[in-house]
XYZ file of C-alpha atoms in Angstrom:
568
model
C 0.000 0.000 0.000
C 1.119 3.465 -0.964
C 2.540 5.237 2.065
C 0.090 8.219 3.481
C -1.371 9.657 6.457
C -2.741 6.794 7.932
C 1.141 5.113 7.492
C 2.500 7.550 9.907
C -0.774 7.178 12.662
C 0.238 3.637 12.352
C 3.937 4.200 12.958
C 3.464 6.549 15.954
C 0.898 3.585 17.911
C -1.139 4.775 20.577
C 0.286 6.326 23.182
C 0.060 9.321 25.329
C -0.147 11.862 22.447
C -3.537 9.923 20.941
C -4.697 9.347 25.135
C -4.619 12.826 25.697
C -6.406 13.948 22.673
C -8.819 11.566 23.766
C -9.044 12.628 27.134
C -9.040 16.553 26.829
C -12.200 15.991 24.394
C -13.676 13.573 26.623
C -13.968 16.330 28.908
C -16.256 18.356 26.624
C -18.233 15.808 25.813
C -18.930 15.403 29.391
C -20.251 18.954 29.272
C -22.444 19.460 26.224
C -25.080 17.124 27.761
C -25.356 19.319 30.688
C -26.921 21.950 28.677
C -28.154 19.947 25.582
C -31.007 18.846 28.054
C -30.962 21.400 30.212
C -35.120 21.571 29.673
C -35.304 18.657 31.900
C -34.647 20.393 34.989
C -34.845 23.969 34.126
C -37.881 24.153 32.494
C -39.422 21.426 33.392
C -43.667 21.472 33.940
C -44.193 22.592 37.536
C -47.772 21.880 39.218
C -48.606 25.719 39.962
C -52.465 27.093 40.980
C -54.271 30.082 39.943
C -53.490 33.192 42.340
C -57.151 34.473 42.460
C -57.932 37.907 42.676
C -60.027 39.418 45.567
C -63.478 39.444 43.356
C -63.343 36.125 42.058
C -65.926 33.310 42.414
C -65.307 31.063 45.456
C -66.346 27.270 44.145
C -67.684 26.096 47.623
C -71.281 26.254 45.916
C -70.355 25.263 42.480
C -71.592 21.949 41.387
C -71.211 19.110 38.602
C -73.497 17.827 36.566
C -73.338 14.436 36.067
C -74.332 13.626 32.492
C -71.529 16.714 30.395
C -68.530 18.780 31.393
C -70.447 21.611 32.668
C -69.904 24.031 35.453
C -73.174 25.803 37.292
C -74.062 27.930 39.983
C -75.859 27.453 43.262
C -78.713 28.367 41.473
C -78.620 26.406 38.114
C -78.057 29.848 35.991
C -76.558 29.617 32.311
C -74.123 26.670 32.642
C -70.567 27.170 31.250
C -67.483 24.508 30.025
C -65.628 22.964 32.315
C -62.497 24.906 32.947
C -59.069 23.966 34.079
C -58.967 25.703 37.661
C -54.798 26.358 37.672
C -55.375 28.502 34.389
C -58.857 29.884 35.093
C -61.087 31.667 37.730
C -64.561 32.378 38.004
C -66.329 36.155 38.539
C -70.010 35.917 39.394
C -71.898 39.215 37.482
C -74.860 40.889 39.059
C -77.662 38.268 37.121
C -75.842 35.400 39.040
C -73.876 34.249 35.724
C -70.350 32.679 35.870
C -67.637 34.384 33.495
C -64.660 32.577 33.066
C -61.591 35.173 33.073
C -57.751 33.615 32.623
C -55.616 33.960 34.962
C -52.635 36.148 35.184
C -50.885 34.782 38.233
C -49.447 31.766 39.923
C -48.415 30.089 42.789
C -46.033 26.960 42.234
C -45.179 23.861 43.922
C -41.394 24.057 45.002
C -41.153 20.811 46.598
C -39.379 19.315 43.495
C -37.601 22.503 42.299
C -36.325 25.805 44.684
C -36.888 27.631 41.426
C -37.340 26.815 37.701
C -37.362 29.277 34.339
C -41.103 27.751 34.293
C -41.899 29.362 37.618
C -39.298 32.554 37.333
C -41.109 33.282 33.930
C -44.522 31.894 34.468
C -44.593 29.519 31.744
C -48.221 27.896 32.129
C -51.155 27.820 31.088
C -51.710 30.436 27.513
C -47.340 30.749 27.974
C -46.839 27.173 28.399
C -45.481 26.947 24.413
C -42.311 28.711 25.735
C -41.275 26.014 28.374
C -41.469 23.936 25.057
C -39.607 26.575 22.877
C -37.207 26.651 25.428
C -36.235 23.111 25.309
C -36.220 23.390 21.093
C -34.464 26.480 20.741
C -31.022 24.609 21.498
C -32.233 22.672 19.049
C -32.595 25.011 16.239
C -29.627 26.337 17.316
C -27.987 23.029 16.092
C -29.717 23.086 12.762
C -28.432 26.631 12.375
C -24.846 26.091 13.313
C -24.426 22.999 11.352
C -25.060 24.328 8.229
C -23.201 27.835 8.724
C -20.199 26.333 10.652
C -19.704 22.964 7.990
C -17.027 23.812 6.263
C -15.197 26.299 8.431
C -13.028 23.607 10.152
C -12.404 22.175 6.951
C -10.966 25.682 5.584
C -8.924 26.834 9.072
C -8.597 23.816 10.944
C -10.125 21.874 13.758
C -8.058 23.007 16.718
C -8.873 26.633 16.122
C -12.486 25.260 15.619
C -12.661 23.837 18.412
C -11.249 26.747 20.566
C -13.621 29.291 19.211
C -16.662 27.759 19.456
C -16.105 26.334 22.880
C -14.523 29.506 24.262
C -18.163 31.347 22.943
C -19.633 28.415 24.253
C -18.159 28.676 27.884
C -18.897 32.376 28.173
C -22.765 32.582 26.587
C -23.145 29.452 29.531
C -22.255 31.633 31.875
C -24.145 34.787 31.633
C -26.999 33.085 31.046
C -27.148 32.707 34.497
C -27.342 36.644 35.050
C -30.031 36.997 32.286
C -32.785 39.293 33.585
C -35.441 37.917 31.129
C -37.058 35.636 29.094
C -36.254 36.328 25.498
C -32.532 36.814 26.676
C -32.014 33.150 27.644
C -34.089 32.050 24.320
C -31.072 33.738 22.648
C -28.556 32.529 24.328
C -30.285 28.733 24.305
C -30.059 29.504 20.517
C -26.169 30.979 20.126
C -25.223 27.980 22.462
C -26.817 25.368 19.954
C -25.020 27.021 17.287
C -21.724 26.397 18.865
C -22.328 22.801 19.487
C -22.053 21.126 16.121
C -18.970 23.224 15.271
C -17.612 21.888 19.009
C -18.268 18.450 19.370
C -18.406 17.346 15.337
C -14.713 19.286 15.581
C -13.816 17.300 18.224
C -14.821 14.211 16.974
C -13.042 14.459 13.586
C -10.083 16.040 15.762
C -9.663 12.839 18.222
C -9.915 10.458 14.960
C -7.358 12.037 12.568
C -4.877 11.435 15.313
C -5.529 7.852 15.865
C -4.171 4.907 13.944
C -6.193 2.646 12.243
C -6.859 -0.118 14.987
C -8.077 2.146 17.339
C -10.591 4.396 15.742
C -13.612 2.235 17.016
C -12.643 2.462 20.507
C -11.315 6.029 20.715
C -14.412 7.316 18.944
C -16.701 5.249 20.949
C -15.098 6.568 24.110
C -15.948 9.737 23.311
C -19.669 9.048 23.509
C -19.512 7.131 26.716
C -18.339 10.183 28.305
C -21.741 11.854 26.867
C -23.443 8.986 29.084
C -21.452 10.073 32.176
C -21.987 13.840 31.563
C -25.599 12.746 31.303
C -25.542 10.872 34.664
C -23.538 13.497 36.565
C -26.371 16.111 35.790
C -28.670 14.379 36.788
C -26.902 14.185 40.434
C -26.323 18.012 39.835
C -29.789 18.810 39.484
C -30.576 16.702 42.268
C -28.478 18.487 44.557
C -28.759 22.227 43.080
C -32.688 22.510 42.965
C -32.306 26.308 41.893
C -32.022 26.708 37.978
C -29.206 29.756 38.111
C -27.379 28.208 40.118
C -27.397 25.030 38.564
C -26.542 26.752 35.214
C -23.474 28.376 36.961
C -22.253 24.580 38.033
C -22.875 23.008 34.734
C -20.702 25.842 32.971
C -17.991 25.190 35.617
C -15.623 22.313 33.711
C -15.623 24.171 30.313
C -13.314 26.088 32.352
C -11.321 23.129 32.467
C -11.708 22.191 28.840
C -10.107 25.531 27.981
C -7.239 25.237 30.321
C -6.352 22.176 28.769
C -6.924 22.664 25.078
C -3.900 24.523 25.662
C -1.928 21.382 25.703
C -3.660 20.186 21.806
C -2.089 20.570 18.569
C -3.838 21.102 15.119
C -4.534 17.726 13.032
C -1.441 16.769 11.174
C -3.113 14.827 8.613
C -5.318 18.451 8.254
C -2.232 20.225 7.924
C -0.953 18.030 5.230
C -3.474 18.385 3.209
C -3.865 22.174 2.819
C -0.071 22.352 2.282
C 1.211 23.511 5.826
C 3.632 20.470 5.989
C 6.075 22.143 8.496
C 3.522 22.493 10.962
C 2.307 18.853 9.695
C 5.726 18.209 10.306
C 6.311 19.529 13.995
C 3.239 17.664 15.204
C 4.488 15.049 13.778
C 7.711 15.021 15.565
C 5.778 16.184 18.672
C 3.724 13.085 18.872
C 7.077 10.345 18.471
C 8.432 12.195 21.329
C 5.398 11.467 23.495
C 5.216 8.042 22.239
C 8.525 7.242 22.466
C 8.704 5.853 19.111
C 11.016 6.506 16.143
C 9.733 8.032 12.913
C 10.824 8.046 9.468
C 13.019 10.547 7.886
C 11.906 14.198 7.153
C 12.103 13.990 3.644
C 10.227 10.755 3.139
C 7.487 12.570 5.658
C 7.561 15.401 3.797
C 7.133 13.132 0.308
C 3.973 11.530 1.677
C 2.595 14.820 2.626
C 2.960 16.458 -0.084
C 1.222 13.120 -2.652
C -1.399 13.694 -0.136
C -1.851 17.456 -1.053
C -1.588 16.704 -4.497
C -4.301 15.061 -4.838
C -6.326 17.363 -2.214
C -5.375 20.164 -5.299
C -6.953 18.003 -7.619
C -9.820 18.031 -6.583
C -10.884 21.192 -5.315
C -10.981 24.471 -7.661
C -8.094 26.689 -6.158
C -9.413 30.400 -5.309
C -9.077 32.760 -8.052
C -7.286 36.051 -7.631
C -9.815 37.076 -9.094
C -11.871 39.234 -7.011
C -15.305 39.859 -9.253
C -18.471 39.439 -7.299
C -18.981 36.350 -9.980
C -15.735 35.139 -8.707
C -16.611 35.184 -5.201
C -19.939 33.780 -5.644
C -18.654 30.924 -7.642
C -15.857 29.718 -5.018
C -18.545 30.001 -2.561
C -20.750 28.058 -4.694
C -18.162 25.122 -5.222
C -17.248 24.744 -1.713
C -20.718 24.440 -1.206
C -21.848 21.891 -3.840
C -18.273 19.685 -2.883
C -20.693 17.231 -1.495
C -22.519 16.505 -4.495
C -19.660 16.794 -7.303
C -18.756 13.503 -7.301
C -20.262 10.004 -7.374
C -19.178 8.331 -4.098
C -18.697 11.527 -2.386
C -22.827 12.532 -3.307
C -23.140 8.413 -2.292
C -21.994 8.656 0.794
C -23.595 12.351 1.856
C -27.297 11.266 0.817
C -27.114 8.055 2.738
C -25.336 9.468 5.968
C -28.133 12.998 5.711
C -31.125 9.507 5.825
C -29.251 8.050 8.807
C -28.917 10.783 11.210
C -31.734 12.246 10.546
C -33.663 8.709 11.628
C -30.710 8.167 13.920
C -32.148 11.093 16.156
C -36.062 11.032 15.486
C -35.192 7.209 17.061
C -33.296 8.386 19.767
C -35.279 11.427 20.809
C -38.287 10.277 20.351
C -38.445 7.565 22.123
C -37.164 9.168 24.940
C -39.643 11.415 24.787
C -42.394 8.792 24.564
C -40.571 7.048 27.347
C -40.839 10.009 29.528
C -44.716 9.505 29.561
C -44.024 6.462 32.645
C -44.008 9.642 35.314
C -41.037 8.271 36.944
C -38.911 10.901 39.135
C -37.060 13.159 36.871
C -33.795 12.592 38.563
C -33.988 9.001 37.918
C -34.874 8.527 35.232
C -32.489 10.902 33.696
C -29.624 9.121 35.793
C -31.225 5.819 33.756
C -31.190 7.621 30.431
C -27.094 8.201 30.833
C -26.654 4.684 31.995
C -28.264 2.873 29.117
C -25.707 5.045 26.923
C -22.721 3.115 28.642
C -23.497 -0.431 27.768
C -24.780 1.058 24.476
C -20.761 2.215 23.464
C -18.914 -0.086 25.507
C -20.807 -3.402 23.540
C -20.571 -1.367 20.377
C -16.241 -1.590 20.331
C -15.119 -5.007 20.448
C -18.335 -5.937 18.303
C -17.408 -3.470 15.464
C -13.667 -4.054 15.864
C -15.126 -7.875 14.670
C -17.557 -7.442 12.403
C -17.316 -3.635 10.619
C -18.937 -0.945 10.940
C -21.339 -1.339 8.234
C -23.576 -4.342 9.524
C -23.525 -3.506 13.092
C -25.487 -0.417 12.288
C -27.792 -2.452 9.986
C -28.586 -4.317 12.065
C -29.611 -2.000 15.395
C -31.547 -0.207 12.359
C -33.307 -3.500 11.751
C -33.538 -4.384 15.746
C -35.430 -1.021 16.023
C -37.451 -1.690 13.081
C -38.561 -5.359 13.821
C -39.594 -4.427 17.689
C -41.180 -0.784 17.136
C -42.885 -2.636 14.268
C -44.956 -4.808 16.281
C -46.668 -2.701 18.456
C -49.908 -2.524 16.804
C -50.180 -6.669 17.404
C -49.666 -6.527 20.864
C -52.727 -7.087 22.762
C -53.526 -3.858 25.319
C -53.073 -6.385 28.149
C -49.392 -7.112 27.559
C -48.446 -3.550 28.261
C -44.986 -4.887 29.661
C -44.160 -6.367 26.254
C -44.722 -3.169 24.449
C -42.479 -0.921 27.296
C -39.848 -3.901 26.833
C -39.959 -3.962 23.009
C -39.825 -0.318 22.898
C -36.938 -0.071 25.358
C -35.046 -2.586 23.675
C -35.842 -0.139 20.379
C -34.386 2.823 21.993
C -31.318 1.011 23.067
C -30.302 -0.297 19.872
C -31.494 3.344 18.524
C -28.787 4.655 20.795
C -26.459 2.185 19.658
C -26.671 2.689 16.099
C -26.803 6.952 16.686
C -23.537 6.580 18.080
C -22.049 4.181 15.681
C -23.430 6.353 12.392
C -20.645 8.867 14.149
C -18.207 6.846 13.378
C -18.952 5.427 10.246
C -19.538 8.585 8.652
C -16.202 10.431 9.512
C -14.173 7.085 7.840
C -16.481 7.607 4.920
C -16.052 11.206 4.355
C -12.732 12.265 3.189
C -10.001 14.629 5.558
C -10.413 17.840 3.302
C -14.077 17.582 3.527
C -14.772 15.450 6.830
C -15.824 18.318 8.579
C -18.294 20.101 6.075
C -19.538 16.591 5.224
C -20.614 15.529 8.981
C -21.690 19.070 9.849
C -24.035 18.802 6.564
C -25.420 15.541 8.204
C -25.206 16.894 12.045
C -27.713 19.195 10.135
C -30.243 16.192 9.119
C -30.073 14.883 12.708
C -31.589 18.228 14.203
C -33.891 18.078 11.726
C -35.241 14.542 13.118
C -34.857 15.758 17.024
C -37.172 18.357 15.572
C -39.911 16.450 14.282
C -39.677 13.893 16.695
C -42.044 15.109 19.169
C -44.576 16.282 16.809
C -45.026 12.522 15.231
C -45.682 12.033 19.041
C -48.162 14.489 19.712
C -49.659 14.353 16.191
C -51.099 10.806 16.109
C -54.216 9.760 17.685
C -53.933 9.259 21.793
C -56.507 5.794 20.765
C -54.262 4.284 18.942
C -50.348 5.508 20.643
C -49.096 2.467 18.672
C -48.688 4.644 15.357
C -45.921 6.844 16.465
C -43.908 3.396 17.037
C -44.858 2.417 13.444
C -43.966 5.535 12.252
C -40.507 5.262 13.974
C -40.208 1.815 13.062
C -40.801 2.610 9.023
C -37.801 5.275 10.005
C -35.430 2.555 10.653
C -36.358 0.353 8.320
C -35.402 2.875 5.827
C -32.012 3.735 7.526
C -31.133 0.023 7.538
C -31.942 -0.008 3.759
C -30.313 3.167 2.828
C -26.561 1.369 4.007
C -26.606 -0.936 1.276
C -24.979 0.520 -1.642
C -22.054 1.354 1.174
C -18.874 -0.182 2.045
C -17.300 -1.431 4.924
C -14.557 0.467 6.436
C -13.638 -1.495 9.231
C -9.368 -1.810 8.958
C -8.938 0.224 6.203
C -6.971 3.415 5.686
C -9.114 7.099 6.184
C -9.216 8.570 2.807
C -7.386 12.134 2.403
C -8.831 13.282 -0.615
C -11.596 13.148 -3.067
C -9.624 11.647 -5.510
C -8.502 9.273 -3.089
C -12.128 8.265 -2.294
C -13.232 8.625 -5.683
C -10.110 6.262 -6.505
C -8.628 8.149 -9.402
C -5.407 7.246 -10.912
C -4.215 10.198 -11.798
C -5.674 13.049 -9.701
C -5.212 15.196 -12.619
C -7.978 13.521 -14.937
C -10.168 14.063 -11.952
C -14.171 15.983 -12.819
C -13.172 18.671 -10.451
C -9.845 19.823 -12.792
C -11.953 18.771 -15.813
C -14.449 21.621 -14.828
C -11.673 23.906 -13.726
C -10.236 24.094 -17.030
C -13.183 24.731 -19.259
C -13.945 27.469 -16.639
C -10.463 28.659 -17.359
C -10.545 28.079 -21.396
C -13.726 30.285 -21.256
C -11.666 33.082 -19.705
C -8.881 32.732 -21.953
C -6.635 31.588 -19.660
C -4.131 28.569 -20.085
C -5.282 25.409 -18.283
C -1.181 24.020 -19.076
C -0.168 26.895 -16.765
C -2.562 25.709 -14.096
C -1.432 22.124 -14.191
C 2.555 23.267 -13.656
C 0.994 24.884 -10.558
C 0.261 21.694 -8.531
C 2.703 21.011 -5.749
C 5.345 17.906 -7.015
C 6.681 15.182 -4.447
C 10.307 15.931 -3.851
């Protein structure tokens, strides 16, 4: 095999250079959690009763009919619809009718929660939408920042990614915690959503790029058990801190931590390779023997493999033009959007991965959501969410590291398909079978949201890894979006049909891997080209295009060719 970035991972081993990496991330993806379902215990619903004023009707001589939902007087005057008493009161007028007026103040049940942004912002009754927008602004947030952010840490780099978004991150968690009203912290629920696809999908690609072959599975699986800790640990937090403020200020406390000890990180090697920085490339890679203790070849032959590697990262993606016309600029921005979709495998791989997070989420959110129905003690039962993500990673790595990547997702899609499936022929009397079945759906749900992680970032190639999971990161919010809604929009007679629904979902996903390959033991590609498999990177459809564009401009596409960096 020809010698490239994956060569060198493999000479270096794992050692402390790849355990830190691994580590230091670890750490914020113990964090994001903590806010990522913050809704749970800072906006959570909050049995409250209607403050009523001085002049309103006192319901010691109201009575109920027996035969319809209606509410009379004493007296049996003009009857009116039953009314929910924590969001109305009643004001008897002079001809003994009841008038129903809403009310405009609450008192709230603090034996759960000290204080909560439902109770600080009276978010019941006619407001009760924003406890709910509160929870999905985050969300949108996500959906934003994955599509604006995709291709930024493709174009400067993952550590400096990485360091602005979580810096912004660190800081917006903070003062939210000093926010003096409502729409404020709907803001700042949205800029932190923004900055957590360009965080964690940075960190992801980050941890991998510096980790031989071997290793991937477990390394990036790692990473997602310390989102089940992070989980657990807030849910002890909340327990403990019952005040929402305060328990925003303790949540934001490690990313001071994470900060401190980015510090100690280096950019991605392989990164720098490809966009042509090869002494930097070249110092990290020097950096990392030192820490492992392990020899490395000489700089030259480094410096060769680098530079094939950028060679064929040139070929296939249209230089900027000096050029500075606004048709110019539109058209490089155009082309590093459309990157996805240029090529064959590259489109391939994009479409299928956009299919399976998007069901990958709608699976895992919305069962969770449907789970949350049970009434069980909020503390718990988050502390039982987090631990069902441990087994979830730790069965998925020596099971992948056996049989690939590829049909251990297919077949958690098919698991959730085959039991969420069922429901509708499961008699109303086995109620245990359908909690188990769907349980057993959301855990293999989980499994295979954390494994489409993984397979995606060895399918996409380095120079677009980023842009081409953020893309996807996008189609995920996009199912944690809907998911409640296919909830809440079925029919509460027949609850059944949001499984189906979830199940078809799956099904689809499982079906959607197919034209894929397996990528378990095999090199991470660099390039399009190199994905594409192109002999000679300069016969590739991206140059192709590049010179008609430049034969149309009267420019010479021989000139352009001498241009391309040549292995020493």
């Amino acid at each position: 095999m020809e010698d490239d970035s994956d060569t060198l991972l493999t000479k270096l081993g794992t050692g402390k250079w790849t355990i830190i990496y691994c580590l230091v991330l670890s750490i914020w993806f113990f964090i994001l959690p903590m806010h990522t379902m913050a809704g749970a215990f800072m906006a959570p619903f909050v049995e409250h009763t209607c403050r009523q004023p001085p002049d309103a009707y006192m319901a010691t001589t109201t009575t109920y009919t027996l035969d319809s939902n209606y509410t009379t007087n004493s007296n049996g005057s003009l009857p009116l619809p039953n009314f929910d008493a924590s969001c109305n009161y009643l004001v008897e007028e002079s001809d003994g009718r009841l008038v129903e007026e809403p009310c405009t103040d609450w008192d709230f049940d603090n034996s759960t929660f000290t204080s909560t942004v439902t109770s600080e912002f009276q978010l019941v009754c006619g407001r009760k939408y924003l406890r709910a927008t509160y929870q999905s602004m985050y969300m949108i947030g996500m959906l934003v920042g994955a599509g604006s952010t995709a291709f930024f840490a493709d174009r400067f780099g993952r550590w400096l990614m990485i360091a602005i978004s979580t810096v912004i991150y660190t800081v917006i968690a903070f003062v939210t915690a000093w926010l003096p009203n409502f729409p404020s912290i709907l803001a700042a629920r949205f800029l932190l959503g923004t900055m957590h696809p360009a965080s964690l999908m940075a960190g992801f690609i980050l941890v991998l790029e510096v980790t031989e072959m071997k290793m991937r599975s477990l390394t990036g699986l790692m990473l997602f058990t310390s989102w089940g800790i992070g989980t657990i640990m807030f849910s002890g937090m909340a327990y403990l801190v019952r005040a929402w403020r305060w328990l925003q200020l303790v949540a934001s406390l490690p990313g001071l931590l994470f900060i401190f000890l980015l510090c100690i990180l280096g950019e991605s090697p392989r990164w720098l390779a490809v966009v042509g920085q090869h002494q930097r490339a070249l110092k990290e890679y020097k950096r990392a023997a030192a820490w492992n203790k392990v020899t490395l070849p000489p700089d030259h032959e480094i410096l060769e493999i680098m530079l094939r590697v950028q060679q064929q990262a040139v070929s296939t993606r249209k230089p900027y033009s000096s050029n500075k016309s606004l048709k110019s600029i539109v058209r490089n921005i155009l082309h590093d959007f459309t990157v996805l979709i240029r090529t064959s495998k590259v489109r391939l791989v994009t479409l299928v991965m956009c299919v399976d997070y998007l069901v990958g989420a709608m699976l895992f959110f919305g069962l969770t959501l449907g789970a949350s129905a049970l009434g069980v003690d909020p503390f718990l039962y988050m502390a039982i969410s987090g631990i069902m993500e441990l087994p979830s990673t730790t069965i998925l790595i020596p099971i992948t590291n056996y049989f690939g990547r590829k049909k251990v997702l297919f077949i958690n899609y098919g698991i959730s398909a085959v039991v969420l499936l069922t429901q509708p022929f499961i008699s109303n009397d086995l109620k245990w079978l359908s909690v188990t079945l769907v349980m057993i759906g959301k855990f293999a749900s989980a499994n295979a949201f954390n494994l489409v992680f993984l397979y995606s970032l060895e399918l996409f190639p380095t120079e677009i890894r980023s842009q081409g999971m953020n893309v996807a990161m996008a189609a995920s919010r996009v199912g944690g979006i809907i998911a409640p809604y296919l909830i809440n929009a079925v029919d509460s007679t027949y609850p059944w049909i949001s499984s189906v629904l979830f199940g078809a979902g799956a099904a689809v996903a499982g079906l959607a891997l197919l034209p894929l390959w397996e990528t378990i033991n095999t090199r991470l590609p660099d390039t399009v080209a190199d994905l594409e498999g192109f002999t000679d990177p300069l016969q590739s459809p991206a140059v192709e295009e590049e010179e008609k564009l430049q034969a149309s401009s009267g420019e010479d596409p021989e000139n352009k060719k001498s241009n391309l960096p040549t292995p020493c």
